[in-house]
Amino acid sequence: SRKVEEDEYEDSSSNQKWVLAPKSQDTDVTLILNKLLREYDKKLRPDIGEYQIDIFFAQTWTDSRLRFNSTMKILTLNSNMVGLIWIPDTIFRNSKTAEAHWITTPNQLLRIWNDGKILYTLRLTINAECQLQLHNFPMDEHSCPLIFSSYGYPKEEMIYRWRKNSVEAADQKSWRLYQFDFMGLRNTTEIVTTSAGDYVVMTIYFELSRRMGYFTIQTYIPCILTVVLSWVSFWIKKDATPARTALGITTVLTMTTLSTIARKSLPRVSYVTAMDLFVTVCFLFVFAALMEYATLNYYSSCRKPTTTKKTTSLLHSDSSRWIPERISLQANYSLLDMRPPPPAMTTLNNSVYWQEFEDTCVYECLDGKDCQSFFCCYEECKSGSWRKGRIHIDILELDSYSRVFFPTSFLLFNLVYWVGYLYL
């Protein structure tokens, strides 16, 4: 019967149709998760970093049971005696991992004085949590704590005290910090209330200030030079379209690359940092320089009107411009009349378009009409009621304006940026 059931199971499973879901979405989800979790540490809550410190942790207490009378005042013992006496159950409350050093022997020291005083020291390497606020990155300063207390004894049974009121670093030259400058130490003592009781909590803060040398060379100086390079186009003739366009696009792409590189050196945070602000503003300056030439090229180009040309008589009283020109030849030849044909005139919006030759054009304002455009695009529109009480920009002088506006505004931005982040 068992064989019959197995045959029926195989037949039923072979008749089933298995349908596989499309893998396109699964692939996208996998890529997103792999990217997010590449440097993710689930042991740390958001805005928490970590630091590693190698310390000699020393504790001193008195145990009256260990008093002795002898000519020897101090007993120096090895680590084998540590397990034979009572020692405080001190824990590091914000440690992620902690390791004691055991090479070549356990790095522990135990001393007992004849009055029952005990000194216990050991060497530890601790990875501790440090809350990082990176709004001012890379000009940020941090105060990383190392918190310790008793694990099971409340303040009624054991009290921690600092040997000195203020803690000082023994030798600051031994501090090996590559990205930070060690600014000093400060210590506090507080009582923390928990469901198990009130505990004495000791905290020592390591004051750190980030070094800017790396970020200045890798990000700030290249961004500033790229912005300055984009201003070169203001001194290139507006007719050199390939040169100015290539320069503008190159600087925009360079800023995009610099912003990507700058973001890689920064932890994944959801807020804007000081470096993000600087790179973004530099990108806007470079992009604005490219748009400046696009505006200049668009408004200064001589566009031919689409309306039908009308041949009319001369509108201006300056008839001397169209005086027939006669060229005297040799006596054997007659005089040739070189009178030019009347120019073609076309109305375009509120302006008159004169076309005397194929490659030249002149615009003039019609009588009684106002040029409403903010930009004075026509060279001949130099007078009229449209200028009264209004500020207009000569589009042909846009490069001249940009040569002053862009450097001045960028200089003011840098002044506000550096003063605000470094001194305020």
CSV table of C-alpha atoms in Angstrom, one decimal:
chain,number,residue,atom,x,y,z
A,1,SER,CA,0.0,0.0,0.0
A,2,ARG,CA,2.9,2.3,0.8
A,3,LYS,CA,4.3,1.8,-2.7
A,4,VAL,CA,0.9,2.6,-4.2
A,5,GLU,CA,0.7,5.8,-2.3
A,6,GLU,CA,4.3,6.8,-3.4
A,7,ASP,CA,3.3,6.1,-7.0
A,8,GLU,CA,0.2,8.3,-6.7
A,9,TYR,CA,2.2,11.1,-5.1
A,10,GLU,CA,4.7,11.0,-7.9
A,11,ASP,CA,2.0,11.0,-10.5
A,12,SER,CA,0.2,13.9,-8.9
A,13,SER,CA,3.4,15.9,-8.5
A,14,SER,CA,4.3,15.3,-12.1
A,15,ASN,CA,0.9,16.6,-13.3
A,16,GLN,CA,1.2,19.8,-11.4
A,17,LYS,CA,2.2,23.0,-13.3
A,18,TRP,CA,4.7,25.2,-11.5
A,19,VAL,CA,4.5,28.8,-12.5
A,20,LEU,CA,7.5,31.0,-11.7
A,21,ALA,CA,7.0,34.7,-10.9
A,22,PRO,CA,8.9,37.2,-13.0
A,23,LYS,CA,12.3,37.9,-11.6
A,24,SER,CA,12.7,41.5,-12.8
A,25,GLN,CA,11.2,43.0,-9.6
A,26,ASP,CA,13.0,40.5,-7.4
A,27,THR,CA,16.3,41.5,-9.1
A,28,ASP,CA,15.6,45.2,-8.4
A,29,VAL,CA,14.8,44.5,-4.8
A,30,THR,CA,17.9,42.4,-4.4
A,31,LEU,CA,20.1,45.1,-5.8
A,32,ILE,CA,18.5,47.8,-3.6
A,33,LEU,CA,18.9,45.7,-0.4
A,34,ASN,CA,22.5,44.7,-1.2
A,35,LYS,CA,23.3,48.4,-1.7
A,36,LEU,CA,21.6,49.5,1.5
A,37,LEU,CA,23.0,46.7,3.7
A,38,ARG,CA,26.6,46.8,2.3
A,39,GLU,CA,27.9,48.9,5.2
A,40,TYR,CA,24.9,48.6,7.5
A,41,ASP,CA,25.3,47.6,11.1
A,42,LYS,CA,22.1,46.4,12.8
A,43,LYS,CA,23.7,46.7,16.2
A,44,LEU,CA,23.8,50.5,16.0
A,45,ARG,CA,20.7,52.7,16.0
A,46,PRO,CA,20.5,55.6,13.6
A,47,ASP,CA,23.0,58.5,14.1
A,48,ILE,CA,25.3,56.3,16.1
A,49,GLY,CA,28.9,55.7,15.2
A,50,GLU,CA,31.6,53.9,17.0
A,51,TYR,CA,35.1,54.5,18.1
A,52,GLN,CA,37.9,52.2,19.3
A,53,ILE,CA,40.1,53.0,22.3
A,54,ASP,CA,42.9,51.1,24.0
A,55,ILE,CA,43.1,51.9,27.7
A,56,PHE,CA,44.6,50.9,31.0
A,57,PHE,CA,41.6,50.7,33.3
A,58,ALA,CA,42.5,51.1,37.0
A,59,GLN,CA,40.2,50.6,40.0
A,60,THR,CA,41.0,51.1,43.7
A,61,TRP,CA,38.9,50.0,46.6
A,62,THR,CA,39.4,48.9,50.3
A,63,ASP,CA,38.7,45.5,51.6
A,64,SER,CA,39.2,45.2,55.3
A,65,ARG,CA,39.4,41.5,55.2
A,66,LEU,CA,42.7,41.7,53.3
A,67,ARG,CA,44.6,43.7,56.0
A,68,PHE,CA,47.8,42.2,57.2
A,69,ASN,CA,50.7,43.0,59.5
A,70,SER,CA,54.1,42.6,58.0
A,71,THR,CA,57.3,44.5,57.2
A,72,MET,CA,56.1,44.4,53.6
A,73,LYS,CA,53.6,47.2,52.9
A,74,ILE,CA,52.6,46.2,49.4
A,75,LEU,CA,52.0,42.8,47.8
A,76,THR,CA,52.4,42.7,44.1
A,77,LEU,CA,50.5,39.8,42.7
A,78,ASN,CA,49.9,38.3,39.2
A,79,SER,CA,46.7,37.6,37.4
A,80,ASN,CA,46.3,34.2,39.1
A,81,MET,CA,45.2,35.9,42.3
A,82,VAL,CA,42.5,38.0,40.6
A,83,GLY,CA,40.0,35.1,40.7
A,84,LEU,CA,40.6,34.6,44.4
A,85,ILE,CA,39.4,37.9,45.7
A,86,TRP,CA,36.3,40.1,45.3
A,87,ILE,CA,36.5,42.7,42.5
A,88,PRO,CA,33.9,45.3,41.4
A,89,ASP,CA,31.5,44.2,38.7
A,90,THR,CA,32.2,47.2,36.5
A,91,ILE,CA,30.7,47.2,33.0
A,92,PHE,CA,31.0,49.7,30.1
A,93,ARG,CA,27.4,50.6,29.4
A,94,ASN,CA,27.9,51.9,25.8
A,95,SER,CA,30.5,49.4,24.7
A,96,LYS,CA,29.8,47.3,21.6
A,97,THR,CA,32.7,44.9,22.1
A,98,ALA,CA,35.5,44.8,24.7
A,99,GLU,CA,38.6,42.6,24.8
A,100,ALA,CA,41.3,42.1,27.3
A,101,HIS,CA,44.9,41.6,26.3
A,102,TRP,CA,46.5,38.2,27.0
A,103,ILE,CA,49.8,38.3,25.1
A,104,THR,CA,52.3,37.3,26.3
A,105,THR,CA,50.7,37.1,29.7
A,106,PRO,CA,47.4,38.5,30.9
A,107,ASN,CA,47.8,42.3,31.1
A,108,GLN,CA,46.5,42.5,34.6
A,109,LEU,CA,48.0,44.0,37.8
A,110,LEU,CA,46.9,43.4,41.4
A,111,ARG,CA,48.4,45.2,44.4
A,112,ILE,CA,47.4,44.9,48.0
A,113,TRP,CA,48.4,47.3,50.7
A,114,ASN,CA,48.7,46.3,54.4
A,115,ASP,CA,45.7,48.5,55.2
A,116,GLY,CA,43.4,46.5,52.9
A,117,LYS,CA,43.7,49.0,49.9
A,118,ILE,CA,43.6,47.2,46.6
A,119,LEU,CA,44.7,48.4,43.1
A,120,TYR,CA,43.5,46.5,40.1
A,121,THR,CA,44.5,47.5,36.6
A,122,LEU,CA,44.0,45.8,33.2
A,123,ARG,CA,44.4,46.7,29.6
A,124,LEU,CA,41.3,46.8,27.4
A,125,THR,CA,40.4,47.5,23.8
A,126,ILE,CA,36.9,48.8,23.7
A,127,ASN,CA,34.6,49.5,20.7
A,128,ALA,CA,32.1,52.1,22.1
A,129,GLU,CA,29.1,53.8,20.6
A,130,CYS,CA,29.3,57.5,19.9
A,131,GLN,CA,26.4,59.6,18.7
A,132,LEU,CA,27.5,61.5,15.6
A,133,GLN,CA,25.7,64.7,14.4
A,134,LEU,CA,27.1,65.3,10.9
A,135,HIS,CA,25.3,68.5,10.0
A,136,ASN,CA,28.6,70.4,10.1
A,137,PHE,CA,30.6,67.7,8.3
A,138,PRO,CA,33.6,68.0,7.7
A,139,MET,CA,33.9,70.8,10.2
A,140,ASP,CA,32.2,68.8,12.9
A,141,GLU,CA,33.2,68.3,16.5
A,142,HIS,CA,32.2,65.4,18.6
A,143,SER,CA,32.1,64.4,22.3
A,144,CYS,CA,32.4,60.7,22.4
A,145,PRO,CA,31.6,59.2,25.9
A,146,LEU,CA,32.9,56.1,27.7
A,147,ILE,CA,30.3,55.2,30.3
A,148,PHE,CA,30.8,52.7,33.1
A,149,SER,CA,29.0,51.6,36.3
A,150,SER,CA,28.4,48.7,38.5
A,151,TYR,CA,26.3,45.9,36.9
A,152,GLY,CA,24.5,44.7,40.1
A,153,TYR,CA,25.3,47.0,43.0
A,154,PRO,CA,23.2,50.1,43.5
A,155,LYS,CA,24.5,53.3,45.0
A,156,GLU,CA,23.5,52.1,48.5
A,157,GLU,CA,26.1,49.4,48.3
A,158,MET,CA,28.8,50.8,46.0
A,159,ILE,CA,29.8,54.3,45.0
A,160,TYR,CA,32.2,55.2,42.3
A,161,ARG,CA,34.4,58.3,42.7
A,162,TRP,CA,37.1,59.8,40.5
A,163,ARG,CA,40.6,59.8,41.9
A,164,LYS,CA,40.9,63.4,40.7
A,165,ASN,CA,38.2,65.9,40.1
A,166,SER,CA,39.4,66.4,36.5
A,167,VAL,CA,40.8,63.8,34.2
A,168,GLU,CA,43.9,64.6,32.2
A,169,ALA,CA,45.5,62.7,29.3
A,170,ALA,CA,48.9,61.3,30.4
A,171,ASP,CA,50.6,61.7,27.0
A,172,GLN,CA,48.7,63.3,24.2
A,173,LYS,CA,51.5,62.5,21.7
A,174,SER,CA,50.5,58.8,22.0
A,175,TRP,CA,47.0,59.5,20.6
A,176,ARG,CA,47.0,58.1,17.1
A,177,LEU,CA,44.1,59.9,15.4
A,178,TYR,CA,44.2,60.3,11.6
A,179,GLN,CA,41.0,62.1,11.0
A,180,PHE,CA,40.5,63.9,14.3
A,181,ASP,CA,42.4,66.3,16.6
A,182,PHE,CA,42.2,65.4,20.2
A,183,MET,CA,40.9,68.5,22.1
A,184,GLY,CA,40.8,67.2,25.6
A,185,LEU,CA,38.9,65.2,28.2
A,186,ARG,CA,36.0,65.9,30.7
A,187,ASN,CA,34.4,63.7,33.2
A,188,THR,CA,31.0,63.6,34.9
A,189,THR,CA,29.2,61.6,37.7
A,190,GLU,CA,25.5,61.1,37.8
A,191,ILE,CA,22.9,58.9,39.4
A,192,VAL,CA,20.8,56.8,36.9
A,193,THR,CA,17.5,55.5,38.1
A,194,THR,CA,16.3,52.1,36.8
A,195,SER,CA,13.8,49.5,37.8
A,196,ALA,CA,16.5,47.7,39.6
A,197,GLY,CA,17.6,50.7,41.6
A,198,ASP,CA,19.7,53.8,41.5
A,199,TYR,CA,23.2,53.4,40.1
A,200,VAL,CA,26.3,55.6,40.1
A,201,VAL,CA,27.3,56.2,36.5
A,202,MET,CA,30.7,57.5,35.5
A,203,THR,CA,31.2,59.1,32.1
A,204,ILE,CA,34.4,60.3,30.5
A,205,TYR,CA,34.1,62.4,27.3
A,206,PHE,CA,36.7,62.5,24.6
A,207,GLU,CA,36.5,65.8,22.8
A,208,LEU,CA,37.4,65.4,19.1
A,209,SER,CA,37.6,67.8,16.2
A,210,ARG,CA,37.7,66.6,12.6
A,211,ARG,CA,40.7,67.4,10.5
A,212,MET,CA,39.8,69.2,7.2
A,213,GLY,CA,43.0,68.6,5.3
A,214,TYR,CA,41.9,65.5,3.4
A,215,PHE,CA,38.5,67.0,2.5
A,216,THR,CA,40.0,70.4,1.5
A,217,ILE,CA,42.3,68.7,-1.0
A,218,GLN,CA,39.8,66.1,-2.3
A,219,THR,CA,36.6,68.2,-2.5
A,220,TYR,CA,36.8,71.9,-1.6
A,221,ILE,CA,39.7,73.0,-3.8
A,222,PRO,CA,38.6,71.0,-6.9
A,223,CYS,CA,35.1,72.4,-6.6
A,224,ILE,CA,36.3,76.0,-6.3
A,225,LEU,CA,38.7,75.5,-9.3
A,226,THR,CA,35.9,74.0,-11.3
A,227,VAL,CA,33.6,77.0,-10.6
A,228,VAL,CA,36.4,79.4,-11.5
A,229,LEU,CA,37.1,77.4,-14.7
A,230,SER,CA,33.4,77.8,-15.7
A,231,TRP,CA,33.9,81.6,-15.7
A,232,VAL,CA,36.5,81.4,-18.5
A,233,SER,CA,33.6,81.2,-21.0
A,234,PHE,CA,32.6,84.8,-20.1
A,235,TRP,CA,35.8,85.9,-21.8
A,236,ILE,CA,35.3,83.8,-24.9
A,237,LYS,CA,33.5,85.4,-27.9
A,238,LYS,CA,29.8,84.6,-28.0
A,239,ASP,CA,30.2,83.4,-31.6
A,240,ALA,CA,32.5,80.5,-30.4
A,241,THR,CA,29.6,78.2,-29.7
A,242,PRO,CA,31.5,74.9,-29.7
A,243,ALA,CA,34.2,76.1,-27.3
A,244,ARG,CA,31.8,77.7,-24.8
A,245,THR,CA,29.4,74.7,-24.9
A,246,ALA,CA,32.1,72.2,-24.5
A,247,LEU,CA,33.6,74.1,-21.6
A,248,GLY,CA,30.2,74.4,-19.9
A,249,ILE,CA,29.3,70.7,-20.3
A,250,THR,CA,32.7,69.6,-19.1
A,251,THR,CA,32.5,71.7,-15.9
A,252,VAL,CA,29.0,70.4,-15.2
A,253,LEU,CA,30.1,66.8,-15.6
A,254,THR,CA,33.2,67.4,-13.4
A,255,MET,CA,31.0,68.8,-10.6
A,256,THR,CA,28.8,65.7,-10.9
A,257,THR,CA,31.8,63.5,-10.4
A,258,LEU,CA,33.1,65.5,-7.5
A,259,SER,CA,29.7,65.4,-5.7
A,260,THR,CA,29.6,61.6,-6.1
A,261,ILE,CA,33.1,61.2,-4.7
A,262,ALA,CA,32.4,63.5,-1.8
A,263,ARG,CA,29.3,61.6,-0.8
A,264,LYS,CA,31.2,58.3,-0.7
A,265,SER,CA,33.3,59.5,2.2
A,266,LEU,CA,30.2,60.4,4.2
A,267,PRO,CA,28.0,58.0,6.2
A,268,ARG,CA,24.5,57.6,4.9
A,269,VAL,CA,22.5,60.3,6.5
A,270,SER,CA,19.2,61.8,5.5
A,271,TYR,CA,20.0,65.4,6.2
A,272,VAL,CA,22.1,68.0,4.4
A,273,THR,CA,25.7,68.3,5.6
A,274,ALA,CA,28.0,71.3,5.2
A,275,MET,CA,29.9,69.6,2.4
A,276,ASP,CA,26.6,68.8,0.6
A,277,LEU,CA,25.6,72.4,0.7
A,278,PHE,CA,29.0,73.6,-0.7
A,279,VAL,CA,29.1,71.0,-3.5
A,280,THR,CA,25.4,71.8,-4.4
A,281,VAL,CA,26.0,75.6,-4.6
A,282,CYS,CA,29.2,75.0,-6.7
A,283,PHE,CA,27.1,72.8,-9.0
A,284,LEU,CA,24.5,75.6,-9.3
A,285,PHE,CA,27.2,78.1,-10.2
A,286,VAL,CA,28.6,75.9,-12.9
A,287,PHE,CA,25.2,75.1,-14.3
A,288,ALA,CA,24.2,78.8,-14.2
A,289,ALA,CA,27.4,79.7,-16.3
A,290,LEU,CA,26.2,77.2,-18.9
A,291,MET,CA,22.7,78.6,-18.9
A,292,GLU,CA,24.1,82.2,-19.2
A,293,TYR,CA,25.6,81.4,-22.6
A,294,ALA,CA,22.4,79.6,-23.7
A,295,THR,CA,20.5,82.8,-22.8
A,296,LEU,CA,23.0,85.0,-24.6
A,297,ASN,CA,23.0,82.9,-27.7
A,298,TYR,CA,19.2,82.7,-27.9
A,299,TYR,CA,18.5,86.5,-27.5
A,300,SER,CA,21.4,87.8,-29.4
A,301,SER,CA,21.0,85.6,-32.5
A,302,CYS,CA,19.6,87.4,-35.6
A,303,ARG,CA,16.4,85.6,-36.3
A,304,LYS,CA,14.7,86.2,-39.6
A,305,PRO,CA,11.0,87.0,-39.4
A,306,THR,CA,8.5,84.7,-40.9
A,307,THR,CA,6.1,87.4,-42.1
A,308,THR,CA,5.9,88.4,-45.7
A,309,LYS,CA,8.3,91.1,-46.7
A,310,LYS,CA,6.9,94.4,-47.9
A,311,THR,CA,8.7,96.7,-50.1
A,312,THR,CA,8.1,100.3,-48.9
A,313,SER,CA,9.5,103.7,-49.3
A,314,LEU,CA,12.1,105.0,-47.0
A,315,LEU,CA,10.8,105.9,-43.5
A,316,HIS,CA,13.6,108.0,-42.4
A,317,SER,CA,14.3,111.6,-43.4
A,318,ASP,CA,18.0,110.9,-43.7
A,319,SER,CA,17.9,110.6,-47.5
A,320,SER,CA,21.6,111.3,-47.8
A,321,ARG,CA,22.2,107.6,-46.9
A,322,TRP,CA,20.5,106.6,-50.2
A,323,ILE,CA,22.1,109.2,-52.5
A,324,PRO,CA,22.8,107.7,-55.9
A,325,GLU,CA,26.4,106.8,-56.2
A,326,ARG,CA,28.0,107.5,-59.5
A,327,ILE,CA,31.3,106.1,-60.5
A,328,SER,CA,33.4,108.1,-63.0
A,329,LEU,CA,35.1,106.0,-65.5
A,330,GLN,CA,37.4,106.9,-68.3
A,331,ALA,CA,36.3,109.4,-70.9
A,332,ASN,CA,35.4,106.8,-73.4
A,333,TYR,CA,32.8,105.3,-71.1
A,334,SER,CA,29.5,106.5,-69.8
A,335,LEU,CA,28.5,107.1,-66.2
A,336,LEU,CA,27.0,104.1,-64.5
A,337,ASP,CA,24.1,104.6,-62.0
A,338,MET,CA,24.9,102.5,-58.9
A,339,ARG,CA,21.7,103.4,-56.9
A,340,PRO,CA,20.9,100.6,-54.5
A,341,PRO,CA,17.4,99.2,-54.4
A,342,PRO,CA,15.1,100.2,-51.5
A,343,PRO,CA,15.7,98.1,-48.4
A,344,ALA,CA,13.1,95.5,-47.4
A,345,MET,CA,11.2,96.3,-44.2
A,346,THR,CA,9.2,93.9,-42.0
A,347,THR,CA,7.3,94.5,-38.8
A,348,LEU,CA,8.1,92.0,-36.0
A,349,ASN,CA,6.1,92.5,-32.8
A,350,ASN,CA,6.8,96.1,-31.8
A,351,SER,CA,10.0,96.5,-33.9
A,352,VAL,CA,11.0,97.1,-37.5
A,353,TYR,CA,13.3,94.6,-39.1
A,354,TRP,CA,15.5,96.1,-41.8
A,355,GLN,CA,17.4,93.7,-44.1
A,356,GLU,CA,19.9,95.4,-46.3
A,357,PHE,CA,22.1,92.4,-46.9
A,358,GLU,CA,21.9,88.6,-46.3
A,359,ASP,CA,24.2,88.5,-43.3
A,360,THR,CA,23.3,91.7,-41.5
A,361,CYS,CA,20.1,92.9,-39.8
A,362,VAL,CA,19.0,96.0,-37.8
A,363,TYR,CA,16.1,96.4,-35.5
A,364,GLU,CA,14.4,99.6,-34.6
A,365,CYS,CA,11.5,100.4,-32.4
A,366,LEU,CA,8.3,101.5,-34.1
A,367,ASP,CA,7.0,105.0,-33.4
A,368,GLY,CA,4.6,105.0,-30.5
A,369,LYS,CA,5.5,101.4,-29.4
A,370,ASP,CA,7.2,100.3,-26.3
A,371,CYS,CA,9.7,97.4,-26.1
A,372,GLN,CA,8.3,95.4,-23.2
A,373,SER,CA,11.1,92.8,-23.1
A,374,PHE,CA,13.3,92.9,-20.0
A,375,PHE,CA,16.3,92.3,-22.2
A,376,CYS,CA,17.1,95.0,-24.7
A,377,CYS,CA,17.8,92.6,-27.6
A,378,TYR,CA,17.9,95.1,-30.4
A,379,GLU,CA,20.9,97.4,-30.6
A,380,GLU,CA,18.9,100.2,-32.2
A,381,CYS,CA,16.3,100.3,-29.4
A,382,LYS,CA,18.4,102.8,-27.4
A,383,SER,CA,15.7,105.4,-26.7
A,384,GLY,CA,12.0,105.7,-26.1
A,385,SER,CA,9.5,105.8,-23.3
A,386,TRP,CA,10.2,102.1,-22.6
A,387,ARG,CA,13.4,103.1,-20.7
A,388,LYS,CA,11.7,105.5,-18.3
A,389,GLY,CA,11.4,104.2,-14.8
A,390,ARG,CA,12.6,100.7,-15.7
A,391,ILE,CA,15.7,98.7,-15.4
A,392,HIS,CA,16.6,96.8,-18.6
A,393,ILE,CA,19.6,94.7,-19.4
A,394,ASP,CA,21.5,94.9,-22.6
A,395,ILE,CA,21.7,91.3,-23.7
A,396,LEU,CA,24.9,91.9,-25.6
A,397,GLU,CA,26.5,93.0,-22.4
A,398,LEU,CA,25.4,89.9,-20.5
A,399,ASP,CA,29.0,88.5,-20.5
A,400,SER,CA,30.3,91.8,-19.0
A,401,TYR,CA,27.7,91.6,-16.3
A,402,SER,CA,28.5,87.9,-15.6
A,403,ARG,CA,32.2,88.7,-15.2
A,404,VAL,CA,31.3,90.8,-12.2
A,405,PHE,CA,28.2,89.1,-10.9
A,406,PHE,CA,29.5,85.5,-10.7
A,407,PRO,CA,32.8,86.1,-9.0
A,408,THR,CA,31.3,88.5,-6.5
A,409,SER,CA,28.4,86.3,-5.6
A,410,PHE,CA,30.6,83.2,-5.2
A,411,LEU,CA,33.0,85.2,-3.0
A,412,LEU,CA,30.1,86.4,-0.8
A,413,PHE,CA,28.9,82.8,-0.5
A,414,ASN,CA,32.3,81.5,0.6
A,415,LEU,CA,32.6,84.3,3.1
A,416,VAL,CA,29.2,83.5,4.7
A,417,TYR,CA,29.8,79.7,4.4
A,418,TRP,CA,33.3,79.6,6.1
A,419,VAL,CA,32.5,82.2,8.7
A,420,GLY,CA,29.2,80.5,9.6
A,421,TYR,CA,30.5,77.0,9.9
A,422,LEU,CA,33.9,77.8,11.5
A,423,TYR,CA,33.2,80.6,13.9
A,424,LEU,CA,29.4,80.6,14.6
